[in-house]
Short mmCIF file of C-alpha atoms in Angstrom, two decimals:
data_model
loop_
_atom_site.label_atom_id
_atom_site.label_comp_id
_atom_site.label_asym_id
_atom_site.label_seq_id
_atom_site.Cartn_x
_atom_site.Cartn_y
_atom_site.Cartn_z
CA ALA A 270 -7.00 7.40 -15.33
CA GLN A 271 -4.00 5.82 -13.75
CA THR A 272 -4.22 2.04 -13.49
CA VAL A 273 -2.20 -0.95 -12.47
CA THR A 274 -3.11 -4.37 -13.86
CA GLN A 275 -2.05 -7.67 -12.38
CA SER A 276 -3.43 -10.27 -14.75
CA GLN A 277 -2.70 -13.32 -12.59
CA PRO A 278 -5.08 -13.56 -9.61
CA GLU A 279 -3.28 -16.69 -8.39
CA MET A 280 0.06 -18.33 -9.03
CA SER A 281 1.64 -21.48 -7.71
CA VAL A 282 5.31 -22.45 -7.48
CA GLN A 283 7.22 -25.34 -5.99
CA GLU A 284 9.76 -24.72 -3.32
CA ALA A 285 13.22 -23.87 -4.79
CA GLU A 286 11.72 -23.05 -8.19
CA THR A 287 11.40 -19.68 -9.90
CA VAL A 288 8.18 -17.78 -10.51
CA THR A 289 7.39 -14.53 -12.32
CA LEU A 290 4.49 -12.26 -11.41
CA SER A 291 3.22 -9.88 -14.07
CA CYS A 292 2.27 -6.23 -13.79
CA THR A 293 1.42 -3.55 -16.30
CA TYR A 294 0.61 0.05 -15.56
CA ASP A 295 -0.64 3.09 -17.34
CA THR A 296 0.62 6.62 -16.87
CA SER A 297 1.40 9.52 -19.14
CA GLU A 298 4.02 10.90 -16.76
CA SER A 299 7.73 10.26 -17.16
CA ASP A 300 8.77 10.58 -13.50
CA TYR A 301 7.46 7.82 -11.26
CA TYR A 302 8.44 4.96 -9.00
CA LEU A 303 7.38 1.32 -9.12
CA PHE A 304 7.04 -1.06 -6.21
CA TRP A 305 6.24 -4.62 -5.31
CA TYR A 306 4.75 -5.13 -1.86
CA LYS A 307 4.11 -8.44 -0.10
CA GLN A 308 1.15 -8.99 2.24
CA PRO A 309 1.22 -12.32 4.08
CA PRO A 310 -2.11 -13.60 5.45
CA SER A 311 -3.26 -11.41 8.35
CA ARG A 312 0.07 -9.62 8.42
CA GLN A 313 1.17 -6.21 7.34
CA MET A 314 2.30 -5.02 3.93
CA ILE A 315 6.04 -5.00 3.48
CA LEU A 316 8.16 -3.63 0.66
CA VAL A 317 9.81 -6.25 -1.52
CA ILE A 318 11.53 -4.13 -4.15
CA ARG A 319 11.37 -0.71 -5.79
CA GLN A 320 12.42 0.77 -9.12
CA GLU A 321 12.88 4.35 -10.23
CA ALA A 322 11.50 4.90 -13.73
CA TYR A 323 14.53 6.91 -14.82
CA LYS A 324 16.87 4.01 -14.10
CA GLN A 325 17.38 1.53 -16.91
CA GLN A 326 19.02 -1.06 -14.70
CA ASN A 327 16.60 -3.55 -13.21
CA ALA A 328 16.46 -3.59 -9.42
CA THR A 329 17.44 -6.70 -7.47
CA GLU A 330 17.09 -7.61 -3.80
CA ASN A 331 18.57 -11.00 -2.98
CA ARG A 332 16.19 -13.58 -4.51
CA PHE A 333 13.86 -10.91 -5.90
CA SER A 334 14.43 -9.09 -9.16
CA VAL A 335 12.33 -7.10 -11.59
CA ASN A 336 12.08 -6.86 -15.35
CA PHE A 337 11.25 -3.23 -16.03
CA GLN A 338 10.22 -2.49 -19.60
CA LYS A 339 9.43 1.23 -19.62
CA ALA A 340 8.20 1.48 -23.19
CA ALA A 341 5.83 -1.43 -22.66
CA LYS A 342 4.87 -0.14 -19.18
CA SER A 343 5.60 -3.54 -17.74
CA PHE A 344 7.09 -4.32 -14.35
CA SER A 345 7.30 -8.03 -13.53
CA LEU A 346 8.69 -9.59 -10.37
CA LYS A 347 10.86 -12.70 -10.45
CA ILE A 348 11.27 -14.75 -7.29
CA SER A 349 14.14 -17.22 -7.45
CA ASP A 350 14.65 -20.23 -5.17
CA SER A 351 11.11 -19.86 -3.80
CA GLN A 352 10.62 -20.50 -0.10
CA LEU A 353 7.51 -21.41 1.90
CA GLY A 354 7.71 -17.99 3.53
CA ASP A 355 7.21 -16.33 0.16
CA ALA A 356 3.55 -17.36 0.17
CA ALA A 357 1.51 -14.15 0.28
CA MET A 358 -0.45 -11.63 -1.75
CA TYR A 359 1.85 -9.59 -3.94
CA PHE A 360 0.82 -6.11 -4.97
CA CYS A 361 2.33 -4.07 -7.75
CA ALA A 362 2.10 -0.30 -7.29
CA TYR A 363 3.38 2.92 -8.70
CA ALA A 364 3.53 6.51 -7.52
CA HIS A 365 4.43 9.88 -8.92
CA PRO A 366 6.73 11.91 -6.66
CA GLY A 367 4.72 13.38 -3.81
CA TYR A 368 1.59 11.37 -4.49
CA ALA A 369 -0.08 8.27 -3.13
CA LEU A 370 0.49 4.74 -4.34
CA ASN A 371 -1.74 3.23 -7.01
CA PHE A 372 -2.10 -0.49 -6.44
CA GLY A 373 -3.11 -3.42 -8.57
CA LYS A 374 -5.56 -6.04 -7.30
CA GLY A 375 -2.80 -8.39 -6.29
CA THR A 376 -1.56 -11.88 -7.11
CA SER A 377 -1.90 -14.63 -4.54
CA LEU A 378 1.25 -16.77 -4.53
CA LEU A 379 1.09 -20.33 -3.25
CA VAL A 380 4.34 -22.14 -2.53
CA THR A 381 4.15 -25.92 -2.42
CA PRO A 382 6.71 -28.19 -0.76
CA ASP B 2 12.85 2.56 14.45
CA THR B 3 9.73 0.92 15.81
CA GLY B 4 7.77 0.96 12.58
CA VAL B 5 4.29 2.28 11.87
CA SER B 6 1.74 1.34 14.52
CA GLN B 7 -2.05 1.43 14.39
CA ASP B 8 -4.67 1.19 17.08
CA PRO B 9 -6.98 -0.62 17.46
CA ARG B 10 -6.12 -3.65 15.36
CA HIS B 11 -9.74 -4.74 15.19
CA LYS B 12 -13.00 -2.88 15.66
CA ILE B 13 -16.56 -4.19 15.58
CA THR B 14 -19.29 -1.60 15.68
CA LYS B 15 -22.96 -1.23 14.96
CA ARG B 16 -24.24 0.70 12.00
CA GLY B 17 -24.67 4.36 12.84
CA GLN B 18 -21.93 4.49 15.47
CA ASN B 19 -18.81 6.64 15.20
CA VAL B 20 -15.34 5.09 15.23
CA THR B 21 -11.86 6.58 15.44
CA PHE B 22 -8.58 4.98 14.44
CA ARG B 23 -5.09 6.10 15.33
CA CYS B 24 -1.84 5.84 13.39
CA ASP B 25 1.64 6.51 14.74
CA PRO B 26 4.15 6.86 11.87
CA ILE B 27 7.88 6.19 11.96
CA SER B 28 9.19 9.05 14.07
CA GLU B 29 11.10 11.10 11.50
CA HIS B 30 8.62 10.57 8.67
CA ASN B 31 6.80 13.73 7.65
CA ARG B 32 4.34 12.18 5.22
CA LEU B 33 1.44 10.06 6.42
CA TYR B 34 -1.09 8.25 4.20
CA TRP B 35 -4.41 6.52 4.83
CA TYR B 36 -5.63 3.72 2.56
CA ARG B 37 -8.65 1.43 2.61
CA GLN B 38 -8.46 -2.19 1.54
CA THR B 39 -11.50 -4.36 0.92
CA LEU B 40 -11.44 -8.12 0.47
CA GLY B 41 -9.73 -9.21 -2.72
CA GLN B 42 -8.64 -5.71 -3.66
CA GLY B 43 -5.49 -3.68 -3.43
CA PRO B 44 -5.37 -0.70 -1.08
CA GLU B 45 -7.12 2.46 -2.25
CA PHE B 46 -5.90 5.91 -1.33
CA LEU B 47 -8.01 7.98 1.06
CA THR B 48 -5.93 10.97 2.14
CA TYR B 49 -2.46 12.10 3.03
CA PHE B 50 -0.62 14.62 5.18
CA GLN B 51 2.68 16.34 4.98
CA ASN B 52 3.47 17.32 8.54
CA GLU B 53 0.14 18.67 9.87
CA ALA B 54 -1.23 19.78 6.48
CA GLN B 55 -3.77 17.56 4.73
CA LEU B 56 -2.65 17.86 1.11
CA GLU B 57 -4.99 15.56 -0.77
CA LYS B 58 -8.28 13.75 -0.26
CA SER B 59 -9.70 11.01 -2.46
CA ARG B 60 -13.27 10.99 -3.75
CA LEU B 61 -13.61 7.89 -1.56
CA LEU B 62 -13.41 10.12 1.49
CA SER B 63 -17.06 11.04 1.97
CA ASP B 64 -18.27 13.74 4.33
CA ARG B 65 -18.60 11.11 7.04
CA PHE B 66 -14.83 10.65 7.09
CA SER B 67 -12.42 13.07 8.67
CA ALA B 68 -8.70 12.82 9.29
CA GLU B 69 -6.36 14.90 11.37
CA ARG B 70 -2.68 15.12 12.16
CA PRO B 71 -2.67 17.94 14.68
CA LYS B 72 1.00 18.20 15.56
CA GLY B 73 2.49 16.52 12.55
CA SER B 74 3.06 13.30 14.45
CA PHE B 75 0.24 10.77 14.95
CA SER B 76 -2.94 10.89 12.89
CA THR B 77 -6.56 9.95 13.53
CA LEU B 78 -9.20 8.82 11.06
CA GLU B 79 -12.79 9.17 12.20
CA ILE B 80 -15.83 7.66 10.52
CA GLN B 81 -19.17 9.08 11.59
CA ARG B 82 -22.48 7.25 11.26
CA THR B 83 -20.81 4.07 10.06
CA GLU B 84 -22.41 2.01 7.29
CA GLN B 85 -21.93 -1.64 6.44
CA GLY B 86 -20.04 -0.58 3.32
CA ASP B 87 -17.37 0.94 5.55
CA SER B 88 -16.27 -2.55 6.61
CA ALA B 89 -12.68 -2.85 5.42
CA MET B 90 -9.06 -2.81 6.50
CA TYR B 91 -7.79 0.72 7.08
CA LEU B 92 -4.08 1.02 6.44
CA CYS B 93 -1.72 3.76 7.43
CA ALA B 94 1.67 4.34 5.81
CA SER B 95 4.43 6.88 6.31
CA SER B 96 7.39 8.12 4.32
CA LEU B 97 10.08 10.74 4.21
CA VAL B 98 9.70 13.64 1.80
CA GLU B 99 13.20 12.92 0.59
CA GLY B 100 12.85 9.17 1.00
CA ARG B 101 12.48 8.23 -2.65
CA GLU B 102 8.76 7.75 -2.20
CA THR B 103 8.99 4.49 -0.28
CA GLN B 104 6.00 4.10 2.03
CA TYR B 105 6.12 1.87 5.09
CA PHE B 106 2.85 0.37 6.21
CA GLY B 107 1.34 -0.33 9.59
CA PRO B 108 -0.55 -3.53 10.45
CA GLY B 109 -3.92 -1.96 9.72
CA THR B 110 -7.21 -1.65 11.58
CA ARG B 111 -9.87 -4.11 10.52
CA LEU B 112 -13.34 -2.61 10.82
CA LEU B 113 -16.52 -4.64 10.80
CA VAL B 114 -19.80 -2.75 10.78
CA LEU B 115 -22.80 -4.88 11.78
#
């Protein structure tokens, strides 16, 4: 079975601080893609960042970066300089080429002023 | 690029009724996915199309569910004889075959079965 585990149901961070969301996954395949999606309350899912498994370099997108540890099957998301607009559910997901996304249960991020 | 759109955004129906949802993908995207998301859970895969061909269906897609993408553009998801357990958010996503597997999601259709 292919699974994605997000062990932190809820996280809280103060504005301007840094927070890291954890994700582990399980697959026996070597070719896959990893994603973090953000789902604000009552709003649609948007892509935050993606990582190809064959790339050793960690992906970064402005204030968002990942720590991809392939051997450990770990894919954490770091949000730097947190903003109030970062408050949302964050979902970790992976997909093999040509197949659907497998999602974790999500981490609810609260950003406090 | 107008993004993925879904219609309706909300649907309330009585148990036993049939409902149909529509998804319009990003225009050049040839892959279209349907997911279901229940409260407190991540989205779960239902089915997907490449152009007009339905390539995969999840075990979640019971016989009461049917999906079509007749001309390889928009798609419809129909649920017959709805049950209370069908209450969920139904999400549509689209991607390019050569698009490095990134899926772009629509706003979803929230279904409530009374």
